[in-house]
């Protein structure tokens, strides 16, 4: 077996370091504040050598497997794209020159759902020859990749907006539609009227569509309620999905998605800080809901910089990770604000300034870029190359919502490569390890390494790049989607070929 790297055009050197893990969910303020502090910036290391084969215990072929049963064996893969090889929490700068790829390899997932071994197919076969597996999959001629991570979605809502797509094609802008009572306001009205059961049914179908496109971890926002009652209804629906469905979920409170009718931004911010957030804390402490992140739509005509700062700071003091919309339609200095507050991520950033990009790189605040949004709204593209060259941690998301109806992270990666001039290794890192970092989960998700969760996809191609290259081809390419070592999607159509 050979360990090799998928090459990308070399950008200028940029700093890279391993941050401490951010907080997960609602926690007391003091520990949250400590966890969100960033380590000092460090120089980029020399290019990494090819990754070793990783067998049990992390020793290359020197330790035998322990007796007992295991959940899954994927054997004889043409390529296993581990993405990372040494426990990196993100990839930026020089580390994006190449991704860790093993050829002729096998992978074992234990009954606990975590990866136990990755390495040469013959070595894995020898070490595990006496073992039993709940399932074995022959991956000859195929590629194994980490499950994709969608770092930005709005999947809980009622009321379709296909009519607005026609309006946009006729020349209406996003804010034209918003100010006429459409957009978010239209969806809010329908979501308030929908029952929890109706919302859960539609959410389940949407998440299943994401799984079929290779997503195993998705961020899910509220934000189409705006009032406390409906926001909590949406969060309960997200919590039910987190408990009942196999896809991983990072829950985001986005009650500041728009200013409710009849209120000013200041009044809406006051209500969120004094009413919504304390209730979230109460329900989190009782175990009724679990919320990971707080989001605000920082935009001209919505929440200004000061209101955004107040809401995000209050959420941070509760232990929520800051992950918010910024610099999408107008330059708002949201990137600078994200760096100032120790945000884990800022999304959109089509109008981010040079100073904001530099600040995000220094603060290790990730940029969640959403190529579907720029495409569908005919906006200028985020400056992905500038961000990558500056050393920003770049992640990707689908921005699935009634305004940008896309479930597919392979399509998102393709658009990122074509429209934002990212390389394929950069796009895959952005849709795996860096997207997991943006959600505070890169210690367990986003790469295939011993000790990480067994979330992965198997594609019917001899090179992993086909997942991005074949625009819209994931329905044929993806044969298996696996979460915690269990097959959660099997492509029957591919088997009939």
Coordinates of C-alpha atoms in Angstrom, one line a residue:
X1 CA 0.0 0.0 0.0
X2 CA 1.2 3.5 -0.7
X3 CA 0.3 6.7 1.2
X4 CA 0.0 9.6 -1.2
X5 CA -1.3 13.2 -1.4
X6 CA -3.8 14.8 -3.6
X7 CA -2.0 17.8 -5.0
X8 CA -3.4 21.4 -5.3
X9 CA -1.8 24.6 -6.6
X10 CA 0.5 25.9 -3.8
X11 CA -0.8 29.1 -2.2
X12 CA 1.6 31.3 -0.2
X13 CA 2.5 30.1 3.3
X14 CA 0.0 30.9 6.0
X15 CA -0.1 30.3 9.7
X16 CA -1.7 27.2 11.2
X17 CA -2.2 26.0 14.7
X18 CA -4.4 23.6 16.7
X19 CA -7.0 25.5 18.7
X20 CA -8.5 24.3 21.9
X21 CA -11.9 22.7 21.5
X22 CA -14.8 25.1 21.6
X23 CA -17.7 24.5 23.9
X24 CA -20.6 22.3 22.9
X25 CA -24.1 23.3 23.8
X26 CA -25.4 25.3 26.7
X27 CA -22.8 25.6 29.5
X28 CA -22.0 28.0 32.3
X29 CA -20.5 31.2 31.1
X30 CA -17.0 31.1 32.8
X31 CA -16.0 27.7 31.4
X32 CA -17.4 28.8 28.0
X33 CA -15.3 31.9 27.9
X34 CA -12.1 30.0 28.7
X35 CA -12.9 27.4 26.0
X36 CA -13.4 30.1 23.4
X37 CA -10.0 31.8 23.9
X38 CA -7.7 31.3 21.0
X39 CA -4.1 30.2 21.0
X40 CA -1.5 32.6 19.6
X41 CA -0.9 32.4 15.9
X42 CA 2.0 30.2 14.8
X43 CA 4.1 29.8 11.7
X44 CA 3.1 27.2 9.2
X45 CA 5.1 24.0 9.5
X46 CA 7.1 22.3 6.8
X47 CA 5.1 20.2 4.3
X48 CA 4.0 17.0 6.0
X49 CA 5.4 13.6 4.8
X50 CA 3.1 11.0 3.4
X51 CA 0.8 9.6 6.2
X52 CA 1.7 6.3 7.8
X53 CA -0.7 3.4 7.8
X54 CA -2.8 3.6 10.9
X55 CA -3.5 0.3 12.6
X56 CA -4.8 -0.3 16.2
X57 CA -3.0 1.9 18.7
X58 CA -1.7 4.1 15.9
X59 CA 1.4 2.0 15.4
X60 CA 2.2 1.1 11.7
X61 CA 1.6 -2.7 11.6
X62 CA 3.2 -3.5 14.9
X63 CA 0.2 -4.4 17.1
X64 CA -2.3 -7.1 16.7
X65 CA -6.1 -6.6 16.8
X66 CA -7.9 -7.3 20.0
X67 CA -10.3 -10.3 19.9
X68 CA -14.0 -9.5 19.7
X69 CA -16.7 -8.3 17.3
X70 CA -16.8 -5.2 15.3
X71 CA -19.5 -3.3 13.5
X72 CA -18.1 -2.8 10.0
X73 CA -15.3 -3.8 7.7
X74 CA -14.7 -1.8 4.5
X75 CA -12.0 -3.8 2.6
X76 CA -9.8 -3.4 -0.4
X77 CA -10.7 0.2 -1.3
X78 CA -8.8 1.7 -4.2
X79 CA -8.5 4.9 -2.2
X80 CA -9.2 5.9 1.4
X81 CA -9.2 9.7 1.7
X82 CA -8.5 10.2 5.3
X83 CA -8.2 14.0 4.7
X84 CA -6.1 14.4 7.9
X85 CA -3.4 12.0 9.2
X86 CA -2.2 13.6 12.5
X87 CA -5.2 14.8 14.4
X88 CA -5.4 18.2 12.8
X89 CA -8.5 20.1 13.9
X90 CA -8.6 22.1 10.6
X91 CA -6.5 22.6 7.5
X92 CA -5.4 26.0 6.3
X93 CA -2.4 27.5 4.4
X94 CA 0.3 25.0 3.5
X95 CA -1.7 22.1 4.9
X96 CA -4.2 22.5 2.0
X97 CA -1.5 21.7 -0.6
X98 CA -2.5 18.1 -0.3
X99 CA -4.8 15.8 1.5
X100 CA -4.0 12.4 3.1
X101 CA -4.9 9.6 0.8
X102 CA -4.2 5.9 1.3
X103 CA -4.3 3.4 -1.7
X104 CA -5.2 -0.2 -1.4
X105 CA -6.6 0.1 2.1
X106 CA -9.2 -1.2 4.5
X107 CA -11.0 0.4 7.5
X108 CA -12.6 -1.1 10.6
X109 CA -15.4 0.5 12.7
X110 CA -16.0 -0.9 16.2
X111 CA -19.4 -1.6 17.9
X112 CA -19.1 1.8 19.6
X113 CA -19.3 3.5 16.2
X114 CA -15.7 4.8 16.2
X115 CA -12.9 3.9 13.8
X116 CA -10.6 1.2 15.2
X117 CA -8.1 0.7 12.3
X118 CA -7.2 2.0 8.9
X119 CA -4.3 0.6 6.9
X120 CA -3.1 -1.6 4.1
X121 CA -5.7 -4.1 3.0
X122 CA -3.4 -7.1 3.6
X123 CA -2.3 -5.9 7.0
X124 CA -5.9 -5.3 8.1
X125 CA -6.9 -8.7 6.8
X126 CA -4.2 -10.4 8.8
X127 CA -4.8 -8.6 12.0
X128 CA -8.6 -9.1 11.9
X129 CA -8.7 -12.5 10.4
X130 CA -10.2 -14.0 13.5
X131 CA -12.6 -11.2 14.1
X132 CA -16.4 -11.0 13.4
X133 CA -18.2 -8.1 11.8
X134 CA -21.8 -7.1 11.7
X135 CA -21.3 -6.1 8.1
X136 CA -18.5 -6.4 5.5
X137 CA -18.4 -4.3 2.3
X138 CA -16.0 -5.1 -0.6
X139 CA -14.8 -1.7 -1.8
X140 CA -12.6 -3.0 -4.6
X141 CA -12.2 -0.3 -7.3
X142 CA -14.0 2.2 -5.1
X143 CA -13.2 5.2 -2.9
X144 CA -13.9 5.8 0.8
X145 CA -14.2 9.4 1.9
X146 CA -15.3 11.1 5.2
X147 CA -19.0 11.8 5.5
X148 CA -19.7 15.3 4.2
X149 CA -20.4 18.1 6.7
X150 CA -22.9 20.8 5.8
X151 CA -22.0 23.8 7.9
X152 CA -25.0 26.0 7.2
X153 CA -28.7 25.0 6.6
X154 CA -32.2 26.3 7.3
X155 CA -34.2 23.0 7.0
X156 CA -37.2 23.6 9.3
X157 CA -39.9 25.7 7.6
X158 CA -43.3 25.6 6.0
X159 CA -44.5 27.4 2.9
X160 CA -42.7 27.1 -0.5
X161 CA -41.3 30.1 -2.3
X162 CA -41.0 28.8 -5.8
X163 CA -42.9 31.9 -7.0
X164 CA -40.1 34.1 -5.6
X165 CA -37.6 32.3 -7.9
X166 CA -39.6 33.5 -10.9
X167 CA -39.5 37.1 -9.4
X168 CA -35.7 36.9 -9.1
X169 CA -35.4 35.7 -12.7
X170 CA -37.4 38.8 -13.7
X171 CA -34.9 41.0 -11.9
X172 CA -36.2 41.4 -8.3
X173 CA -33.4 41.5 -5.7
X174 CA -33.4 39.6 -2.4
X175 CA -34.1 42.9 -0.4
X176 CA -36.9 43.9 -2.9
X177 CA -38.7 40.7 -2.1
X178 CA -38.0 40.9 1.6
X179 CA -39.3 44.5 1.9
X180 CA -42.4 43.6 0.0
X181 CA -43.3 41.0 2.7
X182 CA -41.8 38.0 1.0
X183 CA -38.6 36.1 1.7
X184 CA -38.1 35.3 5.4
X185 CA -41.4 37.1 6.4
X186 CA -43.4 34.8 4.0
X187 CA -41.9 31.7 5.5
X188 CA -42.4 33.0 9.1
X189 CA -46.1 33.3 8.6
X190 CA -46.4 29.7 7.3
X191 CA -44.1 28.2 9.9
X192 CA -46.0 29.8 12.7
X193 CA -49.2 28.2 11.4
X194 CA -47.6 24.7 11.0
X195 CA -47.8 22.0 13.7
X196 CA -44.7 20.4 15.1
X197 CA -45.7 17.1 13.4
X198 CA -45.9 18.8 10.0
X199 CA -42.5 20.5 10.5
X200 CA -40.9 17.3 11.7
X201 CA -42.2 15.4 8.7
X202 CA -40.8 17.9 6.2
X203 CA -37.5 18.1 8.1
X204 CA -37.1 14.3 8.1
X205 CA -37.6 14.2 4.3
X206 CA -35.1 17.0 3.8
X207 CA -32.4 15.5 6.0
X208 CA -32.9 12.1 4.2
X209 CA -32.2 13.9 0.9
X210 CA -29.0 15.4 2.4
X211 CA -28.0 11.9 3.5
X212 CA -28.5 10.5 0.0
X213 CA -26.1 13.2 -1.2
X214 CA -23.4 12.1 1.3
X215 CA -24.0 14.4 4.3
X216 CA -23.6 12.8 7.7
X217 CA -23.4 15.9 9.9
X218 CA -25.6 19.0 9.3
X219 CA -26.0 22.3 11.1
X220 CA -29.7 23.0 11.5
X221 CA -31.1 26.5 12.3
X222 CA -34.3 27.8 13.7
X223 CA -35.1 31.4 12.6
X224 CA -38.5 31.2 10.8
X225 CA -40.5 31.9 14.0
X226 CA -38.9 35.1 15.4
X227 CA -41.4 34.9 18.3
X228 CA -40.4 32.8 21.3
X229 CA -43.2 30.2 20.9
X230 CA -42.4 29.4 17.3
X231 CA -38.6 29.4 17.8
X232 CA -39.0 26.9 20.6
X233 CA -41.3 24.8 18.4
X234 CA -38.6 24.7 15.7
X235 CA -35.9 23.8 18.2
X236 CA -38.0 21.0 19.6
X237 CA -38.4 19.7 16.0
X238 CA -34.6 19.8 15.6
X239 CA -34.1 18.1 18.9
X240 CA -36.5 15.3 17.9
X241 CA -34.5 14.8 14.7
X242 CA -31.3 14.8 16.6
X243 CA -32.6 12.0 18.8
X244 CA -34.5 9.9 16.2
X245 CA -32.6 10.2 12.9
X246 CA -29.1 8.8 12.1
X247 CA -27.7 12.0 10.7
X248 CA -25.6 14.1 13.1
X249 CA -27.1 17.5 13.9
X250 CA -25.6 20.7 15.3
X251 CA -28.5 22.9 16.5
X252 CA -28.5 26.7 16.0
X253 CA -30.8 29.2 17.6
X254 CA -31.4 31.9 14.9
X255 CA -34.2 34.0 16.5
X256 CA -32.5 37.1 15.1
X257 CA -32.9 36.0 11.5
X258 CA -35.2 39.0 10.8
X259 CA -36.8 41.9 12.7
X260 CA -40.4 40.9 13.5
X261 CA -43.1 43.2 12.1
X262 CA -43.9 46.0 14.5
X263 CA -40.5 46.0 16.2
X264 CA -37.3 47.9 15.8
X265 CA -34.0 46.0 15.7
X266 CA -33.2 47.3 19.2
X267 CA -36.5 46.1 20.5
X268 CA -36.1 42.7 18.9
X269 CA -32.6 42.4 20.4
X270 CA -33.9 43.3 23.8
X271 CA -36.6 40.6 23.6
X272 CA -34.1 38.0 22.5
X273 CA -31.6 38.8 25.3
X274 CA -34.2 39.2 28.1
X275 CA -36.7 36.5 27.1
X276 CA -35.6 34.0 24.4
X277 CA -32.1 33.3 25.7
X278 CA -33.0 32.7 29.4
X279 CA -35.7 30.3 28.2
X280 CA -33.2 28.4 26.1
X281 CA -30.9 28.2 29.1
X282 CA -33.8 26.8 31.2
X283 CA -34.8 24.2 28.6
X284 CA -31.2 23.2 28.0
X285 CA -30.6 22.7 31.7
X286 CA -33.7 20.4 31.9
X287 CA -32.6 18.4 28.9
X288 CA -35.6 19.3 26.8
X289 CA -33.6 20.8 24.0
X290 CA -29.9 21.0 23.1
X291 CA -28.6 24.1 21.3
X292 CA -25.0 24.4 20.1
X293 CA -24.8 27.7 18.3
X294 CA -26.2 31.2 18.2
X295 CA -26.8 33.1 14.9
X296 CA -27.8 36.6 13.9
X297 CA -28.5 38.0 10.4
X298 CA -26.1 41.1 10.5
X299 CA -27.3 43.1 7.6
X300 CA -28.4 46.6 6.5
X301 CA -32.1 46.8 7.2
X302 CA -32.0 43.8 9.6
X303 CA -29.7 43.8 12.6
X304 CA -27.0 46.4 12.7
X305 CA -23.5 45.8 14.1
X306 CA -24.3 47.0 17.6
X307 CA -27.5 44.8 18.0
X308 CA -25.7 41.9 16.5
X309 CA -22.8 42.3 19.1
X310 CA -25.3 42.5 22.0
X311 CA -27.1 39.3 21.0
X312 CA -24.0 37.3 20.2
X313 CA -22.2 38.3 23.4
X314 CA -25.2 37.3 25.4
X315 CA -25.3 33.9 23.7
X316 CA -21.6 33.4 24.3
X317 CA -22.0 34.2 28.0
X318 CA -24.5 31.3 28.1
X319 CA -22.0 28.9 26.5
X320 CA -23.3 29.0 22.9
X321 CA -20.8 29.0 20.0
X322 CA -21.0 32.1 17.8
X323 CA -21.8 31.2 14.2
X324 CA -23.6 34.0 12.4
X325 CA -24.6 35.6 9.0
X326 CA -22.4 38.5 8.0
X327 CA -21.2 40.8 5.2
X328 CA -23.6 39.2 2.7
X329 CA -25.3 42.0 0.8
X330 CA -23.5 45.0 2.3
X331 CA -20.2 45.5 4.0
X332 CA -21.1 45.5 7.7
X333 CA -17.7 44.8 9.3
X334 CA -19.2 41.5 10.5
X335 CA -15.9 39.6 9.8
X336 CA -14.1 42.0 12.1
X337 CA -16.9 41.5 14.7
X338 CA -16.6 37.8 14.5
X339 CA -12.8 38.0 15.2
X340 CA -13.4 40.4 18.0
X341 CA -16.0 38.2 19.8
X342 CA -14.1 34.9 19.3
X343 CA -16.7 33.6 16.9
X344 CA -16.3 30.0 15.7
X345 CA -17.6 31.0 12.3
X346 CA -19.1 33.7 10.1
X347 CA -21.2 32.7 7.1
X348 CA -21.6 34.4 3.6
X349 CA -18.9 37.1 3.6
X350 CA -19.5 38.2 0.0
X351 CA -18.8 41.8 1.1
X352 CA -16.1 41.1 3.7
X353 CA -13.2 43.6 3.8
X354 CA -9.5 43.0 3.5
X355 CA -9.2 43.9 7.2
X356 CA -12.0 41.5 8.2
X357 CA -10.4 38.7 6.3
X358 CA -7.0 39.3 8.0
X359 CA -8.7 39.5 11.4
X360 CA -10.5 36.2 10.9
X361 CA -7.3 34.5 9.9
X362 CA -5.5 35.7 13.0
X363 CA -8.5 34.8 15.3
X364 CA -8.9 31.4 13.7
X365 CA -12.5 32.3 13.0
X366 CA -13.7 30.1 10.1
X367 CA -15.4 31.4 7.0
X368 CA -18.5 29.4 5.9
X369 CA -18.8 30.1 2.2
X370 CA -22.1 29.4 0.5
X371 CA -21.7 29.2 -3.3
X372 CA -25.3 28.3 -3.9
X373 CA -26.5 31.6 -2.4
X374 CA -24.2 33.8 -4.6
X375 CA -25.2 31.6 -7.6
X376 CA -29.0 31.8 -7.0
X377 CA -29.1 35.5 -6.0
X378 CA -26.6 36.5 -8.7
X379 CA -24.3 38.1 -6.1
X380 CA -20.6 38.5 -6.5
X381 CA -18.7 35.5 -5.2
X382 CA -17.0 35.5 -1.8
X383 CA -13.3 36.0 -2.2
X384 CA -12.3 32.5 -1.4
X385 CA -8.9 32.7 -2.9
X386 CA -8.1 35.8 -0.9
X387 CA -9.2 34.1 2.3
X388 CA -7.3 30.9 1.5
X389 CA -4.1 32.9 0.7
X390 CA -4.5 34.8 3.9
X391 CA -4.8 31.6 6.0
X392 CA -8.5 31.7 6.8
X393 CA -10.1 28.4 7.7
X394 CA -12.5 28.0 4.8
X395 CA -15.6 25.8 5.2
X396 CA -18.6 25.2 3.0
X397 CA -22.3 24.9 3.5
X398 CA -25.3 24.4 1.2
X399 CA -27.4 27.2 2.8
X400 CA -30.4 25.0 2.2
X401 CA -33.5 27.1 2.6
X402 CA -36.6 28.2 0.7
X403 CA -34.5 30.7 -1.2
X404 CA -31.6 28.4 -2.0
X405 CA -33.0 24.9 -2.5
X406 CA -30.0 22.7 -2.6
X407 CA -29.4 19.5 -0.5
X408 CA -26.1 18.4 -2.2
X409 CA -22.7 19.1 -0.8
X410 CA -21.1 17.6 -3.9
X411 CA -22.9 20.3 -6.0
X412 CA -21.7 22.9 -3.5
X413 CA -18.1 21.7 -3.8
X414 CA -18.3 21.8 -7.6
X415 CA -19.6 25.4 -7.5
X416 CA -16.9 26.4 -5.1
X417 CA -14.3 25.1 -7.5
X418 CA -15.7 26.6 -10.7
X419 CA -17.1 29.9 -9.3
X420 CA -14.8 30.6 -6.4
X421 CA -11.6 29.1 -7.9
X422 CA -11.0 26.6 -5.1
X423 CA -9.0 23.4 -5.9
X424 CA -10.7 20.1 -5.4
X425 CA -8.6 19.2 -2.3
X426 CA -9.4 22.7 -0.8
X427 CA -13.1 22.1 -1.5
X428 CA -13.1 18.6 0.1
X429 CA -11.3 19.9 3.2
X430 CA -13.9 22.7 3.4
X431 CA -16.8 20.2 3.2
X432 CA -15.2 17.8 5.8
X433 CA -12.6 18.8 8.5
X434 CA -13.1 22.6 8.2
X435 CA -16.9 22.4 8.2
X436 CA -16.7 20.2 11.3
X437 CA -14.3 22.8 12.9
X438 CA -16.9 25.5 12.1
X439 CA -19.4 23.5 14.2
X440 CA -17.0 22.7 17.0
X441 CA -16.9 19.0 16.1
X442 CA -13.6 18.5 14.3
X443 CA -12.3 16.4 17.2
X444 CA -14.8 13.7 16.3
X445 CA -15.9 14.4 12.7
X446 CA -14.5 15.5 9.4
X447 CA -11.7 13.0 8.8
X448 CA -11.1 9.3 8.8
X449 CA -8.7 8.7 11.7
X450 CA -8.5 6.1 14.5
X451 CA -10.7 7.2 17.4
X452 CA -13.0 9.4 15.3
X453 CA -16.6 8.6 14.6
X454 CA -17.2 6.2 11.7
X455 CA -19.0 8.5 9.4
X456 CA -18.1 8.0 5.7
X457 CA -19.2 7.5 2.2
X458 CA -18.3 4.9 -0.5
X459 CA -18.3 6.1 -4.1
X460 CA -18.2 3.9 -7.2
X461 CA -15.1 5.5 -8.8
X462 CA -11.4 4.8 -8.9
X463 CA -10.5 8.4 -7.9
X464 CA -12.1 10.5 -5.2
X465 CA -12.2 13.6 -7.3
X466 CA -15.2 12.2 -9.3
X467 CA -17.4 13.2 -6.4
X468 CA -16.7 16.9 -7.3
X469 CA -16.0 16.5 -11.0
X470 CA -19.3 14.9 -11.9
X471 CA -21.6 17.9 -11.6
X472 CA -24.9 16.5 -10.2
X473 CA -23.6 13.0 -10.5
X474 CA -23.7 12.0 -6.8
X475 CA -27.0 10.1 -7.3
X476 CA -25.1 7.5 -9.3
X477 CA -21.7 7.8 -7.6
X478 CA -22.6 7.4 -3.9
X479 CA -23.1 3.7 -3.1
X480 CA -23.1 3.8 0.7
X481 CA -23.5 6.4 3.4
X482 CA -22.4 5.3 6.8
X483 CA -22.9 6.9 10.2
X484 CA -21.3 5.5 13.4
X485 CA -20.4 2.4 11.4
X486 CA -24.0 1.7 10.3
X487 CA -25.2 1.9 6.7
X488 CA -27.8 4.6 6.7
X489 CA -28.2 4.8 2.9
X490 CA -27.6 2.1 0.2
X491 CA -27.9 3.0 -3.4
X492 CA -30.0 0.3 -4.9
X493 CA -29.8 1.9 -8.3
X494 CA -26.0 1.6 -8.3
X495 CA -26.3 -2.1 -7.5
X496 CA -28.5 -2.8 -10.5
X497 CA -25.8 -1.5 -12.9

